[in-house]
mmCIF file of N, CA, C and O in Angstrom:
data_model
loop_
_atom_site.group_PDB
_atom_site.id
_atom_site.type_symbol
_atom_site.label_atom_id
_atom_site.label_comp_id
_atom_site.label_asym_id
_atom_site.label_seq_id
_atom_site.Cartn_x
_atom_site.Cartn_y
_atom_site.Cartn_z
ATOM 1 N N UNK Y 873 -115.504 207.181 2.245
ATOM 2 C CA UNK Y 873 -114.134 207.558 1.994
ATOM 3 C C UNK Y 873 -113.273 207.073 3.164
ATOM 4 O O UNK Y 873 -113.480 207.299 4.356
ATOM 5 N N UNK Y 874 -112.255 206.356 2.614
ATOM 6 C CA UNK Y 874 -111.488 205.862 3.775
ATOM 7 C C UNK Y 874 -110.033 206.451 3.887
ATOM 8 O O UNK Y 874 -109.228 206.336 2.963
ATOM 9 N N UNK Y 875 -109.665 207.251 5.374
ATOM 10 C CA UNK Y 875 -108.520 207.949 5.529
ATOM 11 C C UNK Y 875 -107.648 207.209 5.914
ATOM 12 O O UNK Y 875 -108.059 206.328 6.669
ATOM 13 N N UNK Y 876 -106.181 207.198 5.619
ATOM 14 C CA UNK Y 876 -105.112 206.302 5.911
ATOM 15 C C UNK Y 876 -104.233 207.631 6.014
ATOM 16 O O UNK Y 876 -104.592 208.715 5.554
ATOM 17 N N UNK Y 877 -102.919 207.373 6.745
ATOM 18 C CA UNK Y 877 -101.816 208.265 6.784
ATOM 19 C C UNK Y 877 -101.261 207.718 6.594
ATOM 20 O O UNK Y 877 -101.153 206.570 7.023
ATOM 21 N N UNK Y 878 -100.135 208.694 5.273
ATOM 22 C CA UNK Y 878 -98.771 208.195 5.177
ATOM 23 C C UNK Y 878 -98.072 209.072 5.914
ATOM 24 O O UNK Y 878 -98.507 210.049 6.524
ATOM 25 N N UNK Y 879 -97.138 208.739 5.843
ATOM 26 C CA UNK Y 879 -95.530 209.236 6.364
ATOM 27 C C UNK Y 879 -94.692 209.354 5.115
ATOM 28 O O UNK Y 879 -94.627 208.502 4.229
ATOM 29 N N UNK Y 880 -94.078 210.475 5.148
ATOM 30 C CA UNK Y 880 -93.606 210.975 3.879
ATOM 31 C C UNK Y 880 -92.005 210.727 4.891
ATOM 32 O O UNK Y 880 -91.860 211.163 6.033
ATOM 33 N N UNK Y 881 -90.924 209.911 4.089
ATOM 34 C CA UNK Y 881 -89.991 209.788 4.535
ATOM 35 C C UNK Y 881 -89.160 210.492 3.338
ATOM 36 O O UNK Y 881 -89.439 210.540 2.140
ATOM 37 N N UNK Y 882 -87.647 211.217 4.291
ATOM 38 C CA UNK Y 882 -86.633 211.780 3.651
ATOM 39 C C UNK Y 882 -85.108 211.598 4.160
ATOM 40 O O UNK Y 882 -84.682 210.709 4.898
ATOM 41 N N UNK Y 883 -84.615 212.343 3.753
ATOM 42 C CA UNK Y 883 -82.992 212.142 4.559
ATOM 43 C C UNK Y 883 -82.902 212.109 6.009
ATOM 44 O O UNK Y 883 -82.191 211.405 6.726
ATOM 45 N N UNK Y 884 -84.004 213.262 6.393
ATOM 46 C CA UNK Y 884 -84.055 213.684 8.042
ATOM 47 C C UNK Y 884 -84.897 212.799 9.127
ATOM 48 O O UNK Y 884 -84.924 212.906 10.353
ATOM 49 N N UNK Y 885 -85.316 212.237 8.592
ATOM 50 C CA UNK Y 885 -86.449 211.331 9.295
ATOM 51 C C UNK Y 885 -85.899 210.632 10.412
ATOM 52 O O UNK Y 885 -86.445 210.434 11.497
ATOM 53 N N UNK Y 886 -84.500 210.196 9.951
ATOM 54 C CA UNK Y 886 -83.811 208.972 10.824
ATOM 55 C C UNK Y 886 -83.069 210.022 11.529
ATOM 56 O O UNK Y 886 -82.900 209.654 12.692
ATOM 57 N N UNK Y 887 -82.679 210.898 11.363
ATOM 58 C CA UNK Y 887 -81.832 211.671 12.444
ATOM 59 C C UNK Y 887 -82.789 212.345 13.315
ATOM 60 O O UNK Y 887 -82.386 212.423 14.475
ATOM 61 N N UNK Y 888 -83.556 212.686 13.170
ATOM 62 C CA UNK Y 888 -85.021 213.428 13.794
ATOM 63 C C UNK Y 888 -86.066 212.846 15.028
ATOM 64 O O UNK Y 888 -86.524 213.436 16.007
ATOM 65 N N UNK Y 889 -86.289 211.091 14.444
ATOM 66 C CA UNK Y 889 -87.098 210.851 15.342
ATOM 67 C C UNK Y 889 -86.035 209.299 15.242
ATOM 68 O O UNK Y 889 -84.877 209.196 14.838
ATOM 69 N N UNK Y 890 -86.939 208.280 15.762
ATOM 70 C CA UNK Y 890 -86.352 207.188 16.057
ATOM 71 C C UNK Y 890 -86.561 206.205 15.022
ATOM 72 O O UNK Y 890 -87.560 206.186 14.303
ATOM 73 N N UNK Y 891 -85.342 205.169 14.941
ATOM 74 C CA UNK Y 891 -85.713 204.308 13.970
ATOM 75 C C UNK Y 891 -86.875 203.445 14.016
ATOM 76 O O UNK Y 891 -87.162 202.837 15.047
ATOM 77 N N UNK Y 892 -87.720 203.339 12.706
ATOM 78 C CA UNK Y 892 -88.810 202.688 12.805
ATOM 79 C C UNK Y 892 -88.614 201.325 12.652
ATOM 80 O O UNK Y 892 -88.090 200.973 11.595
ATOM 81 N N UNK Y 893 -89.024 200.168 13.757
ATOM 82 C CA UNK Y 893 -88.639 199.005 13.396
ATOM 83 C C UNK Y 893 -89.487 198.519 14.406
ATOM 84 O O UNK Y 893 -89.573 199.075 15.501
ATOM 85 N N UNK Y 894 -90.387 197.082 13.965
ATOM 86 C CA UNK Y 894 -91.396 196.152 14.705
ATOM 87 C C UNK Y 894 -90.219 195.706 16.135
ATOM 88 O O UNK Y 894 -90.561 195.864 17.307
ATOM 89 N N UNK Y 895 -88.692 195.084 15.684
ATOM 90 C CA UNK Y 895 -88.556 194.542 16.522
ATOM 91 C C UNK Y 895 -87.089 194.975 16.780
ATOM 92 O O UNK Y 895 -86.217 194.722 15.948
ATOM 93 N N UNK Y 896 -86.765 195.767 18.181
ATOM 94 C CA UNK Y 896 -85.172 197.092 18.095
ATOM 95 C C UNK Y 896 -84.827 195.428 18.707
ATOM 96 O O UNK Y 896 -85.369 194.470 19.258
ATOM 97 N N UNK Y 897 -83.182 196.024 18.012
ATOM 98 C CA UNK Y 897 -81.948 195.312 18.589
ATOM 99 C C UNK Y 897 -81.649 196.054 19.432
ATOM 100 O O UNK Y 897 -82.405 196.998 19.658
ATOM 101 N N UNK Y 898 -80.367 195.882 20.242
ATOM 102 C CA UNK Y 898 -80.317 196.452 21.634
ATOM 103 C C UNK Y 898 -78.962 196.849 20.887
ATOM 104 O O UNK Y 898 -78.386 196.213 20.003
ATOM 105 N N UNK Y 899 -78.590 198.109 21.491
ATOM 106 C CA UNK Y 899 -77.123 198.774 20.951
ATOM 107 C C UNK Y 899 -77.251 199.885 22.149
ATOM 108 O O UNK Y 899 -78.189 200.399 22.758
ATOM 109 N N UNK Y 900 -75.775 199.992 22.173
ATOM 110 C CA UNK Y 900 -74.881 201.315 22.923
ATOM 111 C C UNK Y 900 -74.271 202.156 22.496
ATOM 112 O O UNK Y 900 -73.488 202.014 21.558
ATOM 113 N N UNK Y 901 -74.468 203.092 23.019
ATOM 114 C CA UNK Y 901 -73.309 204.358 22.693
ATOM 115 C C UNK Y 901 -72.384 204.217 22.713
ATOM 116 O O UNK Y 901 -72.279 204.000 23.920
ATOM 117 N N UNK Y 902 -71.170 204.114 22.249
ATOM 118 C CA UNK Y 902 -69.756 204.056 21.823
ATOM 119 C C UNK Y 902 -69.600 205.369 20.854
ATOM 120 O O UNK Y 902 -70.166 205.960 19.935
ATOM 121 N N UNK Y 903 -68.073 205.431 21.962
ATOM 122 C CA UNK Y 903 -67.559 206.720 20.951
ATOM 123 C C UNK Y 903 -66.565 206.223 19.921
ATOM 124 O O UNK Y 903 -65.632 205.450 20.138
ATOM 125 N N UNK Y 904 -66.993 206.931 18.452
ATOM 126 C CA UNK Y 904 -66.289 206.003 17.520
ATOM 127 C C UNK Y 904 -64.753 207.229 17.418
ATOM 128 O O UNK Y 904 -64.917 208.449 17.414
ATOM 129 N N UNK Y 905 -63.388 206.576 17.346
ATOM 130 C CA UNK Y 905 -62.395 207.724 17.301
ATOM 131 C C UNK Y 905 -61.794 207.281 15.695
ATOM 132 O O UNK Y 905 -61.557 206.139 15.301
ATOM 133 N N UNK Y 906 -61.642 208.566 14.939
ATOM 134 C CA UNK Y 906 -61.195 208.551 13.413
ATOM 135 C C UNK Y 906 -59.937 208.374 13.832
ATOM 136 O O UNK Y 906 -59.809 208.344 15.055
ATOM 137 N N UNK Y 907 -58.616 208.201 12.952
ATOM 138 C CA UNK Y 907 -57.044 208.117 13.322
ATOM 139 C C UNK Y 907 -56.769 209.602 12.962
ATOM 140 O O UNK Y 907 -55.549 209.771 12.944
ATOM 141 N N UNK Y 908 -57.134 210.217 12.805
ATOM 142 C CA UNK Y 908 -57.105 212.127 12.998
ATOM 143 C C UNK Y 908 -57.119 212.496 13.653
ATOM 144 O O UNK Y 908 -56.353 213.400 13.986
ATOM 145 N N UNK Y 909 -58.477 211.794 14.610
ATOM 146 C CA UNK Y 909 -58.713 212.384 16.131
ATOM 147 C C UNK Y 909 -59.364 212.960 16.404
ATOM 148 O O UNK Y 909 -59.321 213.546 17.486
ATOM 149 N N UNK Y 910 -60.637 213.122 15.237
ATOM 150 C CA UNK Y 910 -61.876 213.340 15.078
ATOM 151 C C UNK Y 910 -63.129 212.182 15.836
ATOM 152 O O UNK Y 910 -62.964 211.088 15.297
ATOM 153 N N UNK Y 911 -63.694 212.149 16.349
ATOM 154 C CA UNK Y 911 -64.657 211.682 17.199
ATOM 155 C C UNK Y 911 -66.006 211.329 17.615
ATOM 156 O O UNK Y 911 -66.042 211.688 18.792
ATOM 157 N N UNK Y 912 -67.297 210.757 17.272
ATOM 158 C CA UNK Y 912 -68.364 210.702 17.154
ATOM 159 C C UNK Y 912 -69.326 209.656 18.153
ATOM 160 O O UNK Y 912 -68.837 208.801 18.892
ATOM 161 N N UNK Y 913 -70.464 209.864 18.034
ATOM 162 C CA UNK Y 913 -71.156 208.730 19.115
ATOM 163 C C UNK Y 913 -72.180 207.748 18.210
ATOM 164 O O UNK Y 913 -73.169 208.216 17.646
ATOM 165 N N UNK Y 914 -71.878 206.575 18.158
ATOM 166 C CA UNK Y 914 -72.419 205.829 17.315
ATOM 167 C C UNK Y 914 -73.120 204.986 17.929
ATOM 168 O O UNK Y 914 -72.841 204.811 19.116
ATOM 169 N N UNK Y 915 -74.332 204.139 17.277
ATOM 170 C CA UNK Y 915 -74.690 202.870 18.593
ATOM 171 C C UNK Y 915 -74.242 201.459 17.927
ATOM 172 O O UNK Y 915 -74.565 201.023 16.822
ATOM 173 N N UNK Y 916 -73.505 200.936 18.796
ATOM 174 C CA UNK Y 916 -72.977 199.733 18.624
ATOM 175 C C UNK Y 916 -73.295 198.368 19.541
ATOM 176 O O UNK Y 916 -73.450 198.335 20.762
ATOM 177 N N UNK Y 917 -73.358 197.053 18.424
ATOM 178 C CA UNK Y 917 -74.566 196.600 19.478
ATOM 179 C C UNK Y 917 -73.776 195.360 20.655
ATOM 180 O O UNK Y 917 -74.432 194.386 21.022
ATOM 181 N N UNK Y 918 -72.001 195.635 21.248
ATOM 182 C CA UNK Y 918 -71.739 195.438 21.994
ATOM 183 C C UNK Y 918 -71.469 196.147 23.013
ATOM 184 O O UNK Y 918 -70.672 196.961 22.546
ATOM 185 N N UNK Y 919 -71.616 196.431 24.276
ATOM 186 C CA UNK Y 919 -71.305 197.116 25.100
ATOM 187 C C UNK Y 919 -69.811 197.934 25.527
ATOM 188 O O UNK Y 919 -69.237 197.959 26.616
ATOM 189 N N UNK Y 920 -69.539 198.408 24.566
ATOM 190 C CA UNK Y 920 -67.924 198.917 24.688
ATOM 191 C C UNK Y 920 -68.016 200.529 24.511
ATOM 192 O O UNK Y 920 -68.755 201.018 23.656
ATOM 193 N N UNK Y 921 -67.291 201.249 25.297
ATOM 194 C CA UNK Y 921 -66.802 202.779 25.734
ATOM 195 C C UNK Y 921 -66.083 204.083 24.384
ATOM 196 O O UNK Y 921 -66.252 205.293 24.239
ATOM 197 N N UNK Y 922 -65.441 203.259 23.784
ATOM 198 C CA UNK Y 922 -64.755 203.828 22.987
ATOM 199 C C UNK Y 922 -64.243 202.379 21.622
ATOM 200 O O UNK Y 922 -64.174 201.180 21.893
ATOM 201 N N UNK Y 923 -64.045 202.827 20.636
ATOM 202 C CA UNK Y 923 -63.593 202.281 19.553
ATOM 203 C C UNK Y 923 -63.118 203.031 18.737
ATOM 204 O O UNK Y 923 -63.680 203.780 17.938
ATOM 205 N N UNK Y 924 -61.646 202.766 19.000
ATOM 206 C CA UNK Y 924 -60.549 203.478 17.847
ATOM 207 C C UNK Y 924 -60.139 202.945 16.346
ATOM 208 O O UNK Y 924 -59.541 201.900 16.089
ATOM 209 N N UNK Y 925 -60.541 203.773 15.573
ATOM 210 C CA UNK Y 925 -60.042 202.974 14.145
ATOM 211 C C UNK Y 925 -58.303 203.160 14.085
ATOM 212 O O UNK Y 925 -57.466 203.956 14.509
ATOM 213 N N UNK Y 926 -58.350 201.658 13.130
ATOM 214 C CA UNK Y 926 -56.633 201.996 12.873
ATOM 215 C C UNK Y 926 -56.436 203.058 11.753
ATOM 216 O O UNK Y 926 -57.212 203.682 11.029
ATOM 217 N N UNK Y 927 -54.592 202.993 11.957
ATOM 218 C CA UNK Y 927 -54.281 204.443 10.776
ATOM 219 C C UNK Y 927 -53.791 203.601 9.820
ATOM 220 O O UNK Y 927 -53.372 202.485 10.126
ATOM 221 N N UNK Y 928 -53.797 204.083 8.482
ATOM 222 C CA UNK Y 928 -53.032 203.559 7.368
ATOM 223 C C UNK Y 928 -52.491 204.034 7.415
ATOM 224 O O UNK Y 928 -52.626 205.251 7.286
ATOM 225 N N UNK Y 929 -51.108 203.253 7.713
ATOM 226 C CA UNK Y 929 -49.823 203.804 7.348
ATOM 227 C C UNK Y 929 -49.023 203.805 5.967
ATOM 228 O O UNK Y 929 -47.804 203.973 5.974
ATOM 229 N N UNK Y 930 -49.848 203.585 4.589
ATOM 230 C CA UNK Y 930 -49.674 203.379 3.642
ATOM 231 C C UNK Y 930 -50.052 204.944 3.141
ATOM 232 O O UNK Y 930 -49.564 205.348 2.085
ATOM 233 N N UNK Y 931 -50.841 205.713 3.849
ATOM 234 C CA UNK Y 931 -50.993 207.296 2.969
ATOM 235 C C UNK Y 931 -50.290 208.069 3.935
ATOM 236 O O UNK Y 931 -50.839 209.160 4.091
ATOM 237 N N UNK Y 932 -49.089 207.878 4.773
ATOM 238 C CA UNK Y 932 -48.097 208.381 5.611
ATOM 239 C C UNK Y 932 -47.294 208.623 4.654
ATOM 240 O O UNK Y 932 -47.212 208.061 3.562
ATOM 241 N N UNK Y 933 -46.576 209.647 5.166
ATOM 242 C CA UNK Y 933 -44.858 210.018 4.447
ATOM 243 C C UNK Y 933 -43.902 208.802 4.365
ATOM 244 O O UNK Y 933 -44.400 207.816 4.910
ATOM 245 N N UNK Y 934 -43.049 208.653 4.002
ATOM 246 C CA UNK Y 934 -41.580 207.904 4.933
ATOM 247 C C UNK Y 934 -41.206 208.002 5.361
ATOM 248 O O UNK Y 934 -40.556 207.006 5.678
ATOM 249 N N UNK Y 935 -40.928 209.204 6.092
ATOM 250 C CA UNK Y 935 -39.974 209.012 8.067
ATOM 251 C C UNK Y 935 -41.521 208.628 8.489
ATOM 252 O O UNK Y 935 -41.695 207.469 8.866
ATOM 253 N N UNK Y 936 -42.523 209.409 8.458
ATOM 254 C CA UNK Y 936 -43.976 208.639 9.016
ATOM 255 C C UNK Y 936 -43.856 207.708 9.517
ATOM 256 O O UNK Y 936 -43.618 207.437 10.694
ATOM 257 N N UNK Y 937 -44.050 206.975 8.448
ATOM 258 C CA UNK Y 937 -44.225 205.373 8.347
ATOM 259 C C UNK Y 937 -43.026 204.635 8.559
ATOM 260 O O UNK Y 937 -43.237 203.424 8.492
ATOM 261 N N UNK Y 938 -41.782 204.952 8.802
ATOM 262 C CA UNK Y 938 -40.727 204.197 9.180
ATOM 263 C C UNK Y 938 -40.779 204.373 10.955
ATOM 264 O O UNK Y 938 -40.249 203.521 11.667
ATOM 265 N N UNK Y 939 -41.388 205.419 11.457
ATOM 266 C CA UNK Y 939 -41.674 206.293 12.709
ATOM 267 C C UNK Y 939 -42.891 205.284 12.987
ATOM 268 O O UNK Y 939 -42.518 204.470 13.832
ATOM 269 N N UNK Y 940 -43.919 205.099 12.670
ATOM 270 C CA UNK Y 940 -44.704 204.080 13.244
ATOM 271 C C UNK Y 940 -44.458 202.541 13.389
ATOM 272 O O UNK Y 940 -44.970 201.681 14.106
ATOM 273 N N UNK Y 941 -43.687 202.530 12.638
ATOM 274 C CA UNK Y 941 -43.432 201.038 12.467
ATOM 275 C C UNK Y 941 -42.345 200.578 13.561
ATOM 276 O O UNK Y 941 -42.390 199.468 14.090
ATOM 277 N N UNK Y 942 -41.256 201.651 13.877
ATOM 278 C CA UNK Y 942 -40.557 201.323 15.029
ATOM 279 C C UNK Y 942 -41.128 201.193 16.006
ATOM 280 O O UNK Y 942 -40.540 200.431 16.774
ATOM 281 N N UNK Y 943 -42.318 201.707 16.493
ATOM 282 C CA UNK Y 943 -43.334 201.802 17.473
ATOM 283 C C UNK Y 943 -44.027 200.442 17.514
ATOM 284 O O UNK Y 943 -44.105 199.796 18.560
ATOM 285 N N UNK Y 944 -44.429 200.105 16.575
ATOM 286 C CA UNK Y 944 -44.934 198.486 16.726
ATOM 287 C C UNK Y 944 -43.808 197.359 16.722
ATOM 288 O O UNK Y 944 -44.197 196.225 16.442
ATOM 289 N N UNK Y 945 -42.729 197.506 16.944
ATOM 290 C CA UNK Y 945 -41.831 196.517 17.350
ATOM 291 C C UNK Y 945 -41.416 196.506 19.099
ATOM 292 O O UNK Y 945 -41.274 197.434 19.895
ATOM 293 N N UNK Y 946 -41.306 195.040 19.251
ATOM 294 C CA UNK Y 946 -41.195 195.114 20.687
ATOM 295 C C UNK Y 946 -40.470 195.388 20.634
ATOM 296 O O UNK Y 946 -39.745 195.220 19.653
ATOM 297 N N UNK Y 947 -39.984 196.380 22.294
ATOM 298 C CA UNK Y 947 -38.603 196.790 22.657
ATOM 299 C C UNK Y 947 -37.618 195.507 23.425
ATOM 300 O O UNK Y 947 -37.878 194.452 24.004
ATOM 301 N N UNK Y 948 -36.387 196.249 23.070
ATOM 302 C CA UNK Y 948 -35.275 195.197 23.813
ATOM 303 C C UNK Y 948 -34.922 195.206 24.655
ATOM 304 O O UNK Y 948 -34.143 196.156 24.732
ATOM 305 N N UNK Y 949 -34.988 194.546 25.757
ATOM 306 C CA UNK Y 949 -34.826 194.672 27.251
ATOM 307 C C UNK Y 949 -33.351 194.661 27.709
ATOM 308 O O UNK Y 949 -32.657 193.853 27.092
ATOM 309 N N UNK Y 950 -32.839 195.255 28.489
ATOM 310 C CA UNK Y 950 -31.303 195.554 28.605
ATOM 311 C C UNK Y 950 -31.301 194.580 29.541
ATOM 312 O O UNK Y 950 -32.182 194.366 30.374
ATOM 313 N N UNK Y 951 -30.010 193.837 29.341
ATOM 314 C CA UNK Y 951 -29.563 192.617 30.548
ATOM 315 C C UNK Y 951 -28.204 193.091 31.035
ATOM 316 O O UNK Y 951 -27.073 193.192 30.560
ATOM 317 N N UNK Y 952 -28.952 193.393 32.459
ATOM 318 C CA UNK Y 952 -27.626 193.476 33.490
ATOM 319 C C UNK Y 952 -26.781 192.375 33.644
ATOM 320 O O UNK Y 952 -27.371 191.471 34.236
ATOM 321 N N UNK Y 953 -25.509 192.064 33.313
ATOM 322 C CA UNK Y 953 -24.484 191.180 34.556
ATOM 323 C C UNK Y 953 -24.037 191.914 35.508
ATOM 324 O O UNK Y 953 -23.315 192.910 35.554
ATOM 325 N N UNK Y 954 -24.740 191.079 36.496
ATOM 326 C CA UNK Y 954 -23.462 191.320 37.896
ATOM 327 C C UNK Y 954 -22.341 190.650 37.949
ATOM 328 O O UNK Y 954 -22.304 189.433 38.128
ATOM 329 N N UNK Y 955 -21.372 191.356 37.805
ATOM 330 C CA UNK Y 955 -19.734 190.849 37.687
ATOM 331 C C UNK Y 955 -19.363 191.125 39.521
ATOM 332 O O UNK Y 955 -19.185 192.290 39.876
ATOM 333 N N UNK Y 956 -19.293 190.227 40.354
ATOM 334 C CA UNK Y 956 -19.333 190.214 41.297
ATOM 335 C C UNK Y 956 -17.234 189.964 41.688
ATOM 336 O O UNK Y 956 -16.486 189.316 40.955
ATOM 337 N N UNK Y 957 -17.027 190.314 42.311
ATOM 338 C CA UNK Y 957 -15.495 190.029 42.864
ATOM 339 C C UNK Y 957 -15.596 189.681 44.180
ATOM 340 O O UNK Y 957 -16.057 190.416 45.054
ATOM 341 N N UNK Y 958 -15.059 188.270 44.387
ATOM 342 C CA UNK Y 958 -15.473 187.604 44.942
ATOM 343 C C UNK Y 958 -13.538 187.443 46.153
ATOM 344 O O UNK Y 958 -13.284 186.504 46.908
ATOM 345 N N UNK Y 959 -12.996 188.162 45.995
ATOM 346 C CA UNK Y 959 -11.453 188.254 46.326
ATOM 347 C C UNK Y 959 -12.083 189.163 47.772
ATOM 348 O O UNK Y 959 -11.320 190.106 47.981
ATOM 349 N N UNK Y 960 -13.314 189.127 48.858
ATOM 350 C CA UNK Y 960 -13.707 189.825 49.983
ATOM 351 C C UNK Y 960 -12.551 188.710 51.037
ATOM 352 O O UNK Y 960 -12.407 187.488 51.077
ATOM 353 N N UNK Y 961 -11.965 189.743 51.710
ATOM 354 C CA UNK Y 961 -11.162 188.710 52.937
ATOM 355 C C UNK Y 961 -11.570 189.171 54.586
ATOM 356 O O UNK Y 961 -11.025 190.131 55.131
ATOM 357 N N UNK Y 962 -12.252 188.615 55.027
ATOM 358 C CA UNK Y 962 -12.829 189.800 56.663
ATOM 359 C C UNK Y 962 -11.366 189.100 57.578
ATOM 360 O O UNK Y 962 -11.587 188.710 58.725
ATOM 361 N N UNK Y 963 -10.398 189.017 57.199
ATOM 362 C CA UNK Y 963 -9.944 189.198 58.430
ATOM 363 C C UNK Y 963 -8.772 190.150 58.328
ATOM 364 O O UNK Y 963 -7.829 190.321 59.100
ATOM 365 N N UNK Y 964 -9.072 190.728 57.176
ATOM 366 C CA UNK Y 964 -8.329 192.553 56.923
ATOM 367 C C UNK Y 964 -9.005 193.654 57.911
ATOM 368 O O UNK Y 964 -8.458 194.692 58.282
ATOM 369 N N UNK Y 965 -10.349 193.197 58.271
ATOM 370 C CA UNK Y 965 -10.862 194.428 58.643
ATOM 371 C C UNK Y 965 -11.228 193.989 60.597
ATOM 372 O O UNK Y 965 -11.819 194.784 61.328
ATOM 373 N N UNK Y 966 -10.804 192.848 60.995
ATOM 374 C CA UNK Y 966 -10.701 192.376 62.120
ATOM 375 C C UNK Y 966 -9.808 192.954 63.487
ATOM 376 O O UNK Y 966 -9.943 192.461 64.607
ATOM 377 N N UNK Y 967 -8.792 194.195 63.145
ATOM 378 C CA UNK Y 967 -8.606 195.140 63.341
ATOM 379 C C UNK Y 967 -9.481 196.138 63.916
ATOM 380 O O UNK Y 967 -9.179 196.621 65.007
ATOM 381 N N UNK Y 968 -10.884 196.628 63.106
ATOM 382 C CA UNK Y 968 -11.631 197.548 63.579
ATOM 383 C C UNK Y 968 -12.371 196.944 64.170
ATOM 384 O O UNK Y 968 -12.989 197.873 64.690
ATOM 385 N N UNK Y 969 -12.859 196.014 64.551
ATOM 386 C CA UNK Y 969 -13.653 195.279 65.715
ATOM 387 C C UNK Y 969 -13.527 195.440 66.716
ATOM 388 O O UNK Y 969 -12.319 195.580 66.908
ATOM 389 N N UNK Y 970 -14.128 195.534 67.716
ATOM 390 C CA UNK Y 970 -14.206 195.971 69.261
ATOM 391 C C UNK Y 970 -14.687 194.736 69.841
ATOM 392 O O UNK Y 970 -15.898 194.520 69.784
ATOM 393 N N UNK Y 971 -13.758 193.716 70.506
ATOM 394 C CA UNK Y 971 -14.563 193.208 71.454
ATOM 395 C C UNK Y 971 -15.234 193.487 73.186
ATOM 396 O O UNK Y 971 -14.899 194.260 74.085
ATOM 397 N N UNK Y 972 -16.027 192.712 73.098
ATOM 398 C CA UNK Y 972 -16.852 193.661 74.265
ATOM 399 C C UNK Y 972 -16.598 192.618 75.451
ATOM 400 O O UNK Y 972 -15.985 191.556 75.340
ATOM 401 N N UNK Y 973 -17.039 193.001 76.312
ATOM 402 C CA UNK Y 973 -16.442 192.525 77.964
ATOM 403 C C UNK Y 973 -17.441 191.937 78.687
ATOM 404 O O UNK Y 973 -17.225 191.547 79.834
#
């Protein structure tokens, strides 16, 4: 009589012990972020910290989505002129000068 073992696999197997595989790829922990702001640790097989999904702004309200969308437009940068007056005369103030000895 010849004994062999199986392994009875189910839903829990993979959360329980480790994935069974002849030959692992290499992956990292990354925290995956939902656009809710809900949060999880996934392994991902580039080396990165965090990964945020985008939001659809298509199941937003309308101020929502008119509210995000101003947000993704660049802002407009305010331009100073210097209006300079150029009418300076120093020998109005040649008077308060002190010469010295």
């Amino acid at each position: 009589m010849k004994l062999s073992q199986i392994r009875t696999l189910n839903a829990w197997s993979a959360a329980i012990t480790k994935p069974h595989r002849y030959t692992y790829t290499r992956t990292y922990p990354t925290t995956l972020v939902n656009p809710d702001g809900s949060s999880y640790t996934i392994r991902y097989y580039e080396p990165r910290q965090i990964i945020t999904l985008p939001l659809n702004i298509w199941t937003l309200s309308e101020a929502e989505r008119k509210a995000k969308l101003e947000m993704r437009k660049p802002k407009s940068r305010v331009k100073y002129q210097d209006d300079l007056d150029d009418s300076y005369d120093a020998s109005k103030y040649l008077k308060y000068v002190q010469k010295k000895k």
